[in-house]
């Protein structure tokens, strides 16, 4: 047998194992509300090839490739346990087991590692929480996809309605079509039908009421059977407490803004300050995509090295706020053609750092350049640290943070030598550290942070909504503090 034959045989074996993993992962999710992860990446509803690729990707952050032959025994061990709602990371289980020298069996080690989700320790499955989307643009449709994707267990978040302004004939058909197909993010994973007579979109069995309104104060959500809902405002039309309070109509309990909040509206970056949300807080903001991208790695660097000052330069994809061709715009430069120009503009991300990291006393400045790509941006974070370090030490620290810290869902890490922006379309992390581009000299560190400013940010929004709804379940093995 040749080397090539050996490689192909190995592939077929791993393919067969991945096929066997799919029904186990699906059953755990549907019946027990358990989400199976691999280094923070969900394996729920993933294909055979996707599962194998996710295992292979582990080599970029953990130094070596994980095999399904290593993780399958842990997955099988989970099926024997009395598990409650939780997120369980097979990657961490496998790597932690390798480092353990007690000689435990896989079954015994797994039972110990996830003990907080079993038996008397397991939490009750939460009742589903109604969610309303106010606005259905780029972020609104991606949040809708995520909410529909996460409704498989029948618990958690449930998208009940979308509120939009009527835009003419065939409005609901056209909006459903935009949900079904996306030029950047591809096809919707599932089926979508339209019930025009009842003004509903049915996506993967989820009935979503389309409500037409120009004024949030005129909508009684209880008339549609909606109660105690979280409303996500994707319009950015109102950004202060007074304006956002207009949404607090019958059936709505909380309002989450997908733009930087003004005044006393809390700006929340999940993974960094979401635990500061007061239980009775009705209005909060998820800040901006750039704030979400820079604050987690900034906190990681400040915690380890201290930060005296810094500057963030954002090279940002163009947005719907800009013009396709030169035309009037109230802001400087943004009236010039977005697909044809690099456009210098302002960013509020640097000033927003103070809200998310109030204990950070370092002065952070910022600027931004819009460039002719439709999605994925990069933030260049230039920091003066409190002590000298080395490039190797910084990269090892950030790699470890991406693997085992409480911010592992926010910070990703890549060593790919030829990575470009398109490679990060669909990333669910708030930002991805580009190891190859990182520069460190003495007390100066320059980090290059990729981020999908649409999808990665939408994932952060959903995480905040899960948290305030009480359906963000604990992760096992527990992240290191």
GROMACS .gro file of C-alpha atoms in nm:
model
  481
    1UNK     CA    1   0.000   0.000   0.000
    2UNK     CA    2   0.134   0.346  -0.090
    3UNK     CA    3   0.159   0.650   0.137
    4UNK     CA    4  -0.128   0.808  -0.057
    5UNK     CA    5  -0.342   0.500   0.006
    6UNK     CA    6  -0.262   0.522   0.378
    7UNK     CA    7  -0.368   0.889   0.384
    8UNK     CA    8  -0.692   0.818   0.201
    9UNK     CA    9  -0.774   0.525   0.429
   10UNK     CA   10  -0.716   0.747   0.732
   11UNK     CA   11  -0.946   1.011   0.582
   12UNK     CA   12  -1.224   0.758   0.525
   13UNK     CA   13  -1.193   0.634   0.884
   14UNK     CA   14  -1.217   0.986   1.022
   15UNK     CA   15  -1.508   1.063   0.788
   16UNK     CA   16  -1.697   0.762   0.922
   17UNK     CA   17  -1.634   0.872   1.282
   18UNK     CA   18  -1.754   1.226   1.206
   19UNK     CA   19  -2.072   1.081   1.052
   20UNK     CA   20  -2.133   0.890   1.374
   21UNK     CA   21  -2.081   1.207   1.582
   22UNK     CA   22  -2.361   1.401   1.411
   23UNK     CA   23  -2.665   1.218   1.558
   24UNK     CA   24  -2.506   1.215   1.905
   25UNK     CA   25  -2.443   1.590   1.894
   26UNK     CA   26  -2.795   1.653   1.761
   27UNK     CA   27  -2.963   1.439   2.026
   28UNK     CA   28  -2.771   1.605   2.310
   29UNK     CA   29  -2.876   1.945   2.176
   30UNK     CA   30  -3.245   1.867   2.119
   31UNK     CA   31  -3.314   1.653   2.425
   32UNK     CA   32  -3.083   1.798   2.689
   33UNK     CA   33  -3.003   2.150   2.564
   34UNK     CA   34  -2.633   2.063   2.550
   35UNK     CA   35  -2.423   2.243   2.289
   36UNK     CA   36  -2.112   2.050   2.192
   37UNK     CA   37  -1.815   2.271   2.105
   38UNK     CA   38  -1.463   2.223   1.978
   39UNK     CA   39  -1.237   2.505   2.096
   40UNK     CA   40  -1.541   2.736   2.126
   41UNK     CA   41  -1.679   2.640   1.784
   42UNK     CA   42  -2.021   2.480   1.789
   43UNK     CA   43  -2.052   2.138   1.625
   44UNK     CA   44  -2.433   2.147   1.627
   45UNK     CA   45  -2.590   2.111   1.280
   46UNK     CA   46  -2.249   2.081   1.116
   47UNK     CA   47  -2.164   1.858   0.821
   48UNK     CA   48  -1.908   1.579   0.822
   49UNK     CA   49  -1.653   1.791   0.638
   50UNK     CA   50  -1.719   2.090   0.866
   51UNK     CA   51  -1.655   1.876   1.175
   52UNK     CA   52  -1.329   1.746   1.027
   53UNK     CA   53  -1.217   2.095   0.925
   54UNK     CA   54  -1.293   2.230   1.272
   55UNK     CA   55  -1.074   1.958   1.422
   56UNK     CA   56  -0.796   2.041   1.178
   57UNK     CA   57  -0.820   2.412   1.254
   58UNK     CA   58  -0.726   2.338   1.614
   59UNK     CA   59  -0.364   2.306   1.502
   60UNK     CA   60  -0.351   2.682   1.443
   61UNK     CA   61  -0.429   2.763   1.802
   62UNK     CA   62  -0.325   2.453   1.993
   63UNK     CA   63  -0.010   2.372   1.798
   64UNK     CA   64  -0.127   2.036   1.668
   65UNK     CA   65  -0.429   1.894   1.490
   66UNK     CA   66  -0.701   1.724   1.689
   67UNK     CA   67  -0.849   1.406   1.545
   68UNK     CA   68  -1.205   1.282   1.575
   69UNK     CA   69  -1.050   0.958   1.698
   70UNK     CA   70  -0.938   1.155   2.006
   71UNK     CA   71  -1.263   1.346   2.068
   72UNK     CA   72  -1.518   1.075   1.989
   73UNK     CA   73  -1.454   0.883   2.316
   74UNK     CA   74  -1.535   1.199   2.515
   75UNK     CA   75  -1.853   1.254   2.316
   76UNK     CA   76  -1.959   0.896   2.380
   77UNK     CA   77  -1.882   0.941   2.750
   78UNK     CA   78  -2.119   1.240   2.762
   79UNK     CA   79  -2.411   1.024   2.650
   80UNK     CA   80  -2.380   0.812   2.967
   81UNK     CA   81  -2.411   1.112   3.201
   82UNK     CA   82  -2.718   1.282   3.347
   83UNK     CA   83  -2.644   1.612   3.177
   84UNK     CA   84  -2.832   1.937   3.217
   85UNK     CA   85  -2.828   2.246   2.991
   86UNK     CA   86  -2.467   2.339   2.922
   87UNK     CA   87  -2.194   2.393   2.666
   88UNK     CA   88  -1.926   2.125   2.659
   89UNK     CA   89  -1.598   2.174   2.476
   90UNK     CA   90  -1.452   1.851   2.338
   91UNK     CA   91  -1.130   2.030   2.248
   92UNK     CA   92  -1.067   2.134   2.606
   93UNK     CA   93  -1.164   1.791   2.735
   94UNK     CA   94  -0.915   1.622   2.503
   95UNK     CA   95  -0.625   1.860   2.570
   96UNK     CA   96  -0.690   1.863   2.947
   97UNK     CA   97  -0.697   1.483   2.951
   98UNK     CA   98  -0.359   1.468   2.775
   99UNK     CA   99  -0.211   1.692   3.045
  100UNK     CA  100  -0.362   1.490   3.331
  101UNK     CA  101  -0.126   1.231   3.481
  102UNK     CA  102  -0.363   1.053   3.720
  103UNK     CA  103  -0.432   0.763   3.486
  104UNK     CA  104  -0.810   0.814   3.483
  105UNK     CA  105  -1.024   0.655   3.217
  106UNK     CA  106  -1.185   0.884   2.960
  107UNK     CA  107  -1.522   0.815   3.121
  108UNK     CA  108  -1.403   0.903   3.473
  109UNK     CA  109  -1.218   1.214   3.357
  110UNK     CA  110  -1.519   1.338   3.157
  111UNK     CA  111  -1.758   1.282   3.448
  112UNK     CA  112  -1.529   1.483   3.674
  113UNK     CA  113  -1.473   1.765   3.422
  114UNK     CA  114  -1.845   1.821   3.360
  115UNK     CA  115  -1.968   1.746   3.712
  116UNK     CA  116  -2.111   2.097   3.736
  117UNK     CA  117  -2.365   2.006   3.467
  118UNK     CA  118  -2.476   1.670   3.602
  119UNK     CA  119  -2.694   1.523   3.876
  120UNK     CA  120  -2.787   1.763   4.153
  121UNK     CA  121  -2.566   2.032   4.003
  122UNK     CA  122  -2.746   2.057   3.669
  123UNK     CA  123  -2.962   2.361   3.606
  124UNK     CA  124  -3.319   2.346   3.483
  125UNK     CA  125  -3.394   2.403   3.118
  126UNK     CA  126  -3.505   2.762   3.080
  127UNK     CA  127  -3.836   2.857   2.927
  128UNK     CA  128  -3.799   3.008   2.582
  129UNK     CA  129  -3.766   3.385   2.575
  130UNK     CA  130  -3.950   3.584   2.311
  131UNK     CA  131  -3.735   3.809   2.092
  132UNK     CA  132  -3.847   4.090   1.860
  133UNK     CA  133  -3.628   4.244   1.590
  134UNK     CA  134  -3.696   4.611   1.525
  135UNK     CA  135  -3.548   4.669   1.181
  136UNK     CA  136  -3.434   4.404   0.933
  137UNK     CA  137  -3.116   4.529   0.768
  138UNK     CA  138  -2.768   4.373   0.754
  139UNK     CA  139  -2.740   4.307   1.129
  140UNK     CA  140  -3.109   4.229   1.175
  141UNK     CA  141  -3.110   3.950   0.916
  142UNK     CA  142  -2.789   3.793   1.051
  143UNK     CA  143  -2.925   3.803   1.406
  144UNK     CA  144  -3.242   3.640   1.273
  145UNK     CA  145  -3.034   3.359   1.118
  146UNK     CA  146  -2.856   3.303   1.449
  147UNK     CA  147  -3.177   3.302   1.652
  148UNK     CA  148  -3.338   3.051   1.415
  149UNK     CA  149  -3.025   2.835   1.425
  150UNK     CA  150  -3.028   2.830   1.805
  151UNK     CA  151  -3.397   2.741   1.837
  152UNK     CA  152  -3.339   2.369   1.768
  153UNK     CA  153  -3.363   2.262   2.132
  154UNK     CA  154  -3.703   2.429   2.171
  155UNK     CA  155  -3.566   2.634   2.461
  156UNK     CA  156  -3.356   2.947   2.477
  157UNK     CA  157  -3.441   3.235   2.249
  158UNK     CA  158  -3.740   3.236   2.016
  159UNK     CA  159  -3.771   3.493   1.738
  160UNK     CA  160  -4.137   3.592   1.742
  161UNK     CA  161  -4.161   3.907   1.533
  162UNK     CA  162  -3.991   4.155   1.303
  163UNK     CA  163  -4.101   4.518   1.295
  164UNK     CA  164  -4.038   4.712   0.974
  165UNK     CA  165  -4.179   4.995   0.768
  166UNK     CA  166  -4.382   4.877   0.471
  167UNK     CA  167  -4.182   4.934   0.155
  168UNK     CA  168  -4.447   4.864  -0.108
  169UNK     CA  169  -4.595   4.564  -0.283
  170UNK     CA  170  -4.443   4.221  -0.219
  171UNK     CA  171  -4.270   4.361   0.089
  172UNK     CA  172  -4.277   4.041   0.295
  173UNK     CA  173  -4.175   3.827  -0.004
  174UNK     CA  174  -3.873   4.047  -0.072
  175UNK     CA  175  -3.769   4.052   0.294
  176UNK     CA  176  -3.794   3.673   0.310
  177UNK     CA  177  -3.582   3.653  -0.005
  178UNK     CA  178  -3.313   3.870   0.155
  179UNK     CA  179  -3.315   3.638   0.455
  180UNK     CA  180  -3.290   3.335   0.227
  181UNK     CA  181  -2.997   3.457   0.016
  182UNK     CA  182  -2.707   3.679   0.108
  183UNK     CA  183  -2.431   3.787  -0.130
  184UNK     CA  184  -2.168   3.774   0.146
  185UNK     CA  185  -2.286   3.514   0.393
  186UNK     CA  186  -2.442   3.270   0.149
  187UNK     CA  187  -2.762   3.070   0.159
  188UNK     CA  188  -2.979   3.037   0.468
  189UNK     CA  189  -2.927   2.693   0.621
  190UNK     CA  190  -3.280   2.561   0.606
  191UNK     CA  191  -3.618   2.634   0.454
  192UNK     CA  192  -3.816   2.956   0.439
  193UNK     CA  193  -4.178   2.997   0.335
  194UNK     CA  194  -4.403   3.302   0.333
  195UNK     CA  195  -4.759   3.324   0.466
  196UNK     CA  196  -4.867   3.650   0.304
  197UNK     CA  197  -5.227   3.625   0.426
  198UNK     CA  198  -5.116   3.627   0.790
  199UNK     CA  199  -4.803   3.838   0.736
  200UNK     CA  200  -4.567   3.568   0.857
  201UNK     CA  201  -4.230   3.424   0.757
  202UNK     CA  202  -4.182   3.058   0.852
  203UNK     CA  203  -3.813   2.965   0.884
  204UNK     CA  204  -3.717   2.612   0.988
  205UNK     CA  205  -4.060   2.580   1.150
  206UNK     CA  206  -4.031   2.912   1.338
  207UNK     CA  207  -4.333   3.134   1.273
  208UNK     CA  208  -4.214   3.494   1.265
  209UNK     CA  209  -4.478   3.766   1.261
  210UNK     CA  210  -4.397   4.064   1.039
  211UNK     CA  211  -4.539   4.379   1.197
  212UNK     CA  212  -4.557   4.699   0.995
  213UNK     CA  213  -4.512   5.020   1.193
  214UNK     CA  214  -4.345   5.360   1.160
  215UNK     CA  215  -4.378   5.438   1.530
  216UNK     CA  216  -4.269   5.204   1.813
  217UNK     CA  217  -4.518   5.357   2.054
  218UNK     CA  218  -4.813   5.228   1.849
  219UNK     CA  219  -4.735   4.854   1.872
  220UNK     CA  220  -4.906   4.630   2.128
  221UNK     CA  221  -4.699   4.312   2.113
  222UNK     CA  222  -4.934   4.122   2.342
  223UNK     CA  223  -5.186   4.129   2.057
  224UNK     CA  224  -4.953   3.884   1.881
  225UNK     CA  225  -4.910   3.661   2.186
  226UNK     CA  226  -4.569   3.810   2.265
  227UNK     CA  227  -4.480   3.863   2.629
  228UNK     CA  228  -4.176   3.956   2.840
  229UNK     CA  229  -3.975   3.990   2.518
  230UNK     CA  230  -3.630   4.129   2.446
  231UNK     CA  231  -3.649   4.376   2.160
  232UNK     CA  232  -3.333   4.422   1.952
  233UNK     CA  233  -3.323   4.762   1.780
  234UNK     CA  234  -3.115   4.729   1.462
  235UNK     CA  235  -3.207   5.069   1.319
  236UNK     CA  236  -2.981   5.292   1.529
  237UNK     CA  237  -3.249   5.558   1.500
  238UNK     CA  238  -3.264   5.602   1.878
  239UNK     CA  239  -2.950   5.571   2.086
  240UNK     CA  240  -3.028   5.736   2.420
  241UNK     CA  241  -3.248   5.615   2.703
  242UNK     CA  242  -3.536   5.846   2.621
  243UNK     CA  243  -3.555   5.736   2.258
  244UNK     CA  244  -3.506   5.366   2.323
  245UNK     CA  245  -3.773   5.374   2.595
  246UNK     CA  246  -4.028   5.421   2.317
  247UNK     CA  247  -3.994   5.046   2.259
  248UNK     CA  248  -4.113   4.957   2.609
  249UNK     CA  249  -4.466   4.883   2.499
  250UNK     CA  250  -4.694   4.598   2.618
  251UNK     CA  251  -4.509   4.269   2.570
  252UNK     CA  252  -4.155   4.417   2.576
  253UNK     CA  253  -3.940   4.383   2.889
  254UNK     CA  254  -3.593   4.484   2.765
  255UNK     CA  255  -3.439   4.675   2.475
  256UNK     CA  256  -3.098   4.595   2.326
  257UNK     CA  257  -2.939   4.841   2.081
  258UNK     CA  258  -2.700   4.723   1.809
  259UNK     CA  259  -2.506   5.050   1.804
  260UNK     CA  260  -2.312   5.253   2.061
  261UNK     CA  261  -2.546   5.388   2.328
  262UNK     CA  262  -2.543   5.750   2.436
  263UNK     CA  263  -2.571   5.909   2.778
  264UNK     CA  264  -2.624   5.662   3.061
  265UNK     CA  265  -2.708   5.365   2.835
  266UNK     CA  266  -2.465   5.085   2.932
  267UNK     CA  267  -2.234   4.977   2.648
  268UNK     CA  268  -2.182   4.602   2.683
  269UNK     CA  269  -1.908   4.388   2.528
  270UNK     CA  270  -1.989   4.027   2.598
  271UNK     CA  271  -1.700   3.845   2.760
  272UNK     CA  272  -1.568   4.164   2.919
  273UNK     CA  273  -1.840   4.350   3.111
  274UNK     CA  274  -2.166   4.163   3.048
  275UNK     CA  275  -2.168   4.053   3.412
  276UNK     CA  276  -2.214   4.419   3.515
  277UNK     CA  277  -2.566   4.430   3.368
  278UNK     CA  278  -2.812   4.493   3.648
  279UNK     CA  279  -3.104   4.250   3.661
  280UNK     CA  280  -3.356   4.535   3.643
  281UNK     CA  281  -3.180   4.716   3.355
  282UNK     CA  282  -3.430   4.756   3.073
  283UNK     CA  283  -3.215   4.936   2.816
  284UNK     CA  284  -2.861   4.856   2.708
  285UNK     CA  285  -2.631   4.874   2.407
  286UNK     CA  286  -2.398   4.620   2.247
  287UNK     CA  287  -2.161   4.903   2.147
  288UNK     CA  288  -2.008   4.887   1.796
  289UNK     CA  289  -1.847   4.605   1.599
  290UNK     CA  290  -1.507   4.775   1.634
  291UNK     CA  291  -1.547   4.821   2.010
  292UNK     CA  292  -1.627   4.451   2.039
  293UNK     CA  293  -1.319   4.370   1.831
  294UNK     CA  294  -1.065   4.574   2.027
  295UNK     CA  295  -1.185   4.561   2.388
  296UNK     CA  296  -1.131   4.185   2.456
  297UNK     CA  297  -0.767   4.177   2.330
  298UNK     CA  298  -0.704   4.513   2.495
  299UNK     CA  299  -0.825   4.368   2.827
  300UNK     CA  300  -0.610   4.057   2.771
  301UNK     CA  301  -0.301   4.273   2.719
  302UNK     CA  302  -0.383   4.510   3.007
  303UNK     CA  303  -0.437   4.222   3.250
  304UNK     CA  304  -0.102   4.062   3.167
  305UNK     CA  305   0.129   4.354   3.081
  306UNK     CA  306  -0.048   4.676   3.178
  307UNK     CA  307  -0.124   4.940   2.914
  308UNK     CA  308  -0.005   5.300   2.946
  309UNK     CA  309  -0.153   5.433   2.620
  310UNK     CA  310  -0.265   5.312   2.284
  311UNK     CA  311  -0.397   5.396   1.938
  312UNK     CA  312  -0.633   5.192   1.722
  313UNK     CA  313  -0.644   5.236   1.346
  314UNK     CA  314  -0.942   5.061   1.191
  315UNK     CA  315  -0.936   4.957   0.826
  316UNK     CA  316  -1.309   4.901   0.788
  317UNK     CA  317  -1.523   4.758   0.511
  318UNK     CA  318  -1.774   4.998   0.361
  319UNK     CA  319  -2.132   5.003   0.492
  320UNK     CA  320  -2.482   5.101   0.378
  321UNK     CA  321  -2.423   5.438   0.542
  322UNK     CA  322  -2.200   5.530   0.245
  323UNK     CA  323  -2.292   5.603  -0.116
  324UNK     CA  324  -2.236   5.368  -0.408
  325UNK     CA  325  -2.154   5.670  -0.626
  326UNK     CA  326  -2.062   6.025  -0.530
  327UNK     CA  327  -2.362   6.200  -0.380
  328UNK     CA  328  -2.457   6.430  -0.096
  329UNK     CA  329  -2.388   6.298   0.256
  330UNK     CA  330  -2.417   6.489   0.581
  331UNK     CA  331  -2.078   6.357   0.697
  332UNK     CA  332  -1.744   6.462   0.552
  333UNK     CA  333  -1.601   6.229   0.283
  334UNK     CA  334  -1.869   5.960   0.323
  335UNK     CA  335  -2.052   6.103   0.024
  336UNK     CA  336  -1.776   5.980  -0.205
  337UNK     CA  337  -1.818   5.645  -0.380
  338UNK     CA  338  -1.760   5.359  -0.130
  339UNK     CA  339  -1.662   5.089  -0.385
  340UNK     CA  340  -1.410   5.319  -0.555
  341UNK     CA  341  -1.230   5.494  -0.270
  342UNK     CA  342  -1.053   5.460   0.060
  343UNK     CA  343  -1.236   5.704   0.285
  344UNK     CA  344  -1.090   5.856   0.600
  345UNK     CA  345  -1.359   5.885   0.866
  346UNK     CA  346  -1.407   5.895   1.241
  347UNK     CA  347  -1.466   5.612   1.487
  348UNK     CA  348  -1.613   5.627   1.834
  349UNK     CA  349  -1.462   5.293   1.930
  350UNK     CA  350  -1.166   5.439   2.118
  351UNK     CA  351  -1.384   5.657   2.340
  352UNK     CA  352  -1.621   5.363   2.396
  353UNK     CA  353  -1.338   5.168   2.558
  354UNK     CA  354  -1.382   5.377   2.875
  355UNK     CA  355  -1.739   5.251   2.916
  356UNK     CA  356  -1.648   4.886   2.868
  357UNK     CA  357  -1.319   4.901   3.063
  358UNK     CA  358  -1.367   5.171   3.328
  359UNK     CA  359  -1.064   5.050   3.526
  360UNK     CA  360  -0.831   5.102   3.230
  361UNK     CA  361  -0.673   5.444   3.284
  362UNK     CA  362  -0.470   5.442   2.962
  363UNK     CA  363  -0.560   5.698   2.698
  364UNK     CA  364  -0.677   5.525   2.380
  365UNK     CA  365  -0.709   5.724   2.057
  366UNK     CA  366  -0.857   5.604   1.732
  367UNK     CA  367  -0.921   5.671   1.364
  368UNK     CA  368  -1.069   5.479   1.076
  369UNK     CA  369  -1.039   5.427   0.702
  370UNK     CA  370  -1.328   5.276   0.504
  371UNK     CA  371  -1.203   5.058   0.219
  372UNK     CA  372  -1.370   4.898  -0.087
  373UNK     CA  373  -1.452   4.554   0.056
  374UNK     CA  374  -1.808   4.461   0.162
  375UNK     CA  375  -1.728   4.276   0.487
  376UNK     CA  376  -1.449   4.197   0.735
  377UNK     CA  377  -1.234   4.468   0.884
  378UNK     CA  378  -0.901   4.484   1.064
  379UNK     CA  379  -0.808   4.687   1.372
  380UNK     CA  380  -0.442   4.771   1.427
  381UNK     CA  381  -0.393   4.815   1.802
  382UNK     CA  382  -0.069   4.994   1.890
  383UNK     CA  383   0.004   4.973   2.262
  384UNK     CA  384   0.266   5.104   2.499
  385UNK     CA  385   0.290   4.846   2.776
  386UNK     CA  386   0.386   4.884   3.141
  387UNK     CA  387   0.675   4.641   3.100
  388UNK     CA  388   0.894   4.503   2.828
  389UNK     CA  389   0.817   4.168   2.673
  390UNK     CA  390   0.883   3.963   2.362
  391UNK     CA  391   0.681   3.872   2.055
  392UNK     CA  392   0.689   3.505   2.151
  393UNK     CA  393   0.557   3.577   2.500
  394UNK     CA  394   0.273   3.796   2.371
  395UNK     CA  395   0.166   3.540   2.111
  396UNK     CA  396   0.173   3.256   2.363
  397UNK     CA  397  -0.036   3.465   2.603
  398UNK     CA  398  -0.297   3.554   2.340
  399UNK     CA  399  -0.306   3.196   2.212
  400UNK     CA  400  -0.372   3.072   2.563
  401UNK     CA  401  -0.642   3.336   2.616
  402UNK     CA  402  -0.812   3.222   2.294
  403UNK     CA  403  -0.812   2.863   2.415
  404UNK     CA  404  -0.885   2.859   2.787
  405UNK     CA  405  -0.989   3.202   2.919
  406UNK     CA  406  -1.341   3.338   2.978
  407UNK     CA  407  -1.286   3.544   2.659
  408UNK     CA  408  -1.226   3.242   2.437
  409UNK     CA  409  -1.552   3.306   2.247
  410UNK     CA  410  -1.442   3.664   2.183
  411UNK     CA  411  -1.076   3.616   2.085
  412UNK     CA  412  -0.964   3.379   1.813
  413UNK     CA  413  -0.609   3.317   1.694
  414UNK     CA  414  -0.462   3.233   1.355
  415UNK     CA  415  -0.113   3.143   1.240
  416UNK     CA  416  -0.210   3.111   0.873
  417UNK     CA  417   0.076   3.273   0.678
  418UNK     CA  418  -0.139   3.391   0.387
  419UNK     CA  419  -0.459   3.495   0.571
  420UNK     CA  420  -0.665   3.771   0.406
  421UNK     CA  421  -0.995   3.936   0.491
  422UNK     CA  422  -1.222   3.692   0.302
  423UNK     CA  423  -1.094   3.408   0.518
  424UNK     CA  424  -1.278   3.551   0.818
  425UNK     CA  425  -1.624   3.594   0.668
  426UNK     CA  426  -1.856   3.407   0.902
  427UNK     CA  427  -1.621   3.412   1.202
  428UNK     CA  428  -1.821   3.397   1.525
  429UNK     CA  429  -1.548   3.560   1.732
  430UNK     CA  430  -1.536   3.931   1.810
  431UNK     CA  431  -1.179   3.944   1.676
  432UNK     CA  432  -0.903   3.719   1.548
  433UNK     CA  433  -0.538   3.779   1.641
  434UNK     CA  434  -0.314   3.752   1.335
  435UNK     CA  435   0.000   3.593   1.481
  436UNK     CA  436   0.211   3.648   1.170
  437UNK     CA  437   0.149   4.022   1.165
  438UNK     CA  438   0.205   4.082   1.539
  439UNK     CA  439   0.499   4.308   1.622
  440UNK     CA  440   0.661   4.350   1.965
  441UNK     CA  441   0.968   4.551   2.057
  442UNK     CA  442   1.043   4.621   2.420
  443UNK     CA  443   0.735   4.784   2.573
  444UNK     CA  444   0.562   4.840   2.236
  445UNK     CA  445   0.317   4.586   2.094
  446UNK     CA  446   0.122   4.613   1.770
  447UNK     CA  447  -0.167   4.369   1.725
  448UNK     CA  448  -0.350   4.309   1.399
  449UNK     CA  449  -0.708   4.205   1.474
  450UNK     CA  450  -0.937   4.076   1.200
  451UNK     CA  451  -1.314   4.083   1.259
  452UNK     CA  452  -1.628   4.008   1.065
  453UNK     CA  453  -1.796   4.338   1.141
  454UNK     CA  454  -2.134   4.190   1.045
  455UNK     CA  455  -2.151   3.826   1.156
  456UNK     CA  456  -1.899   3.830   1.442
  457UNK     CA  457  -2.074   4.135   1.586
  458UNK     CA  458  -2.417   3.971   1.546
  459UNK     CA  459  -2.288   3.675   1.748
  460UNK     CA  460  -2.187   3.913   2.026
  461UNK     CA  461  -2.535   4.068   2.021
  462UNK     CA  462  -2.700   3.727   2.056
  463UNK     CA  463  -2.468   3.638   2.345
  464UNK     CA  464  -2.577   3.951   2.532
  465UNK     CA  465  -2.944   3.869   2.469
  466UNK     CA  466  -2.886   3.513   2.591
  467UNK     CA  467  -2.724   3.647   2.907
  468UNK     CA  468  -3.001   3.893   2.997
  469UNK     CA  469  -3.259   3.624   2.918
  470UNK     CA  470  -3.102   3.370   3.154
  471UNK     CA  471  -3.038   3.115   2.876
  472UNK     CA  472  -2.660   3.148   2.852
  473UNK     CA  473  -2.558   2.813   2.993
  474UNK     CA  474  -2.221   2.744   3.164
  475UNK     CA  475  -1.928   2.597   2.971
  476UNK     CA  476  -1.737   2.285   3.077
  477UNK     CA  477  -1.453   2.231   3.139
  478UNK     CA  478  -1.469   2.572   3.305
  479UNK     CA  479  -1.249   2.844   3.148
  480UNK     CA  480  -0.942   2.944   3.345
  481UNK     CA  481  -0.979   3.277   3.522
   0.00000   0.00000   0.00000
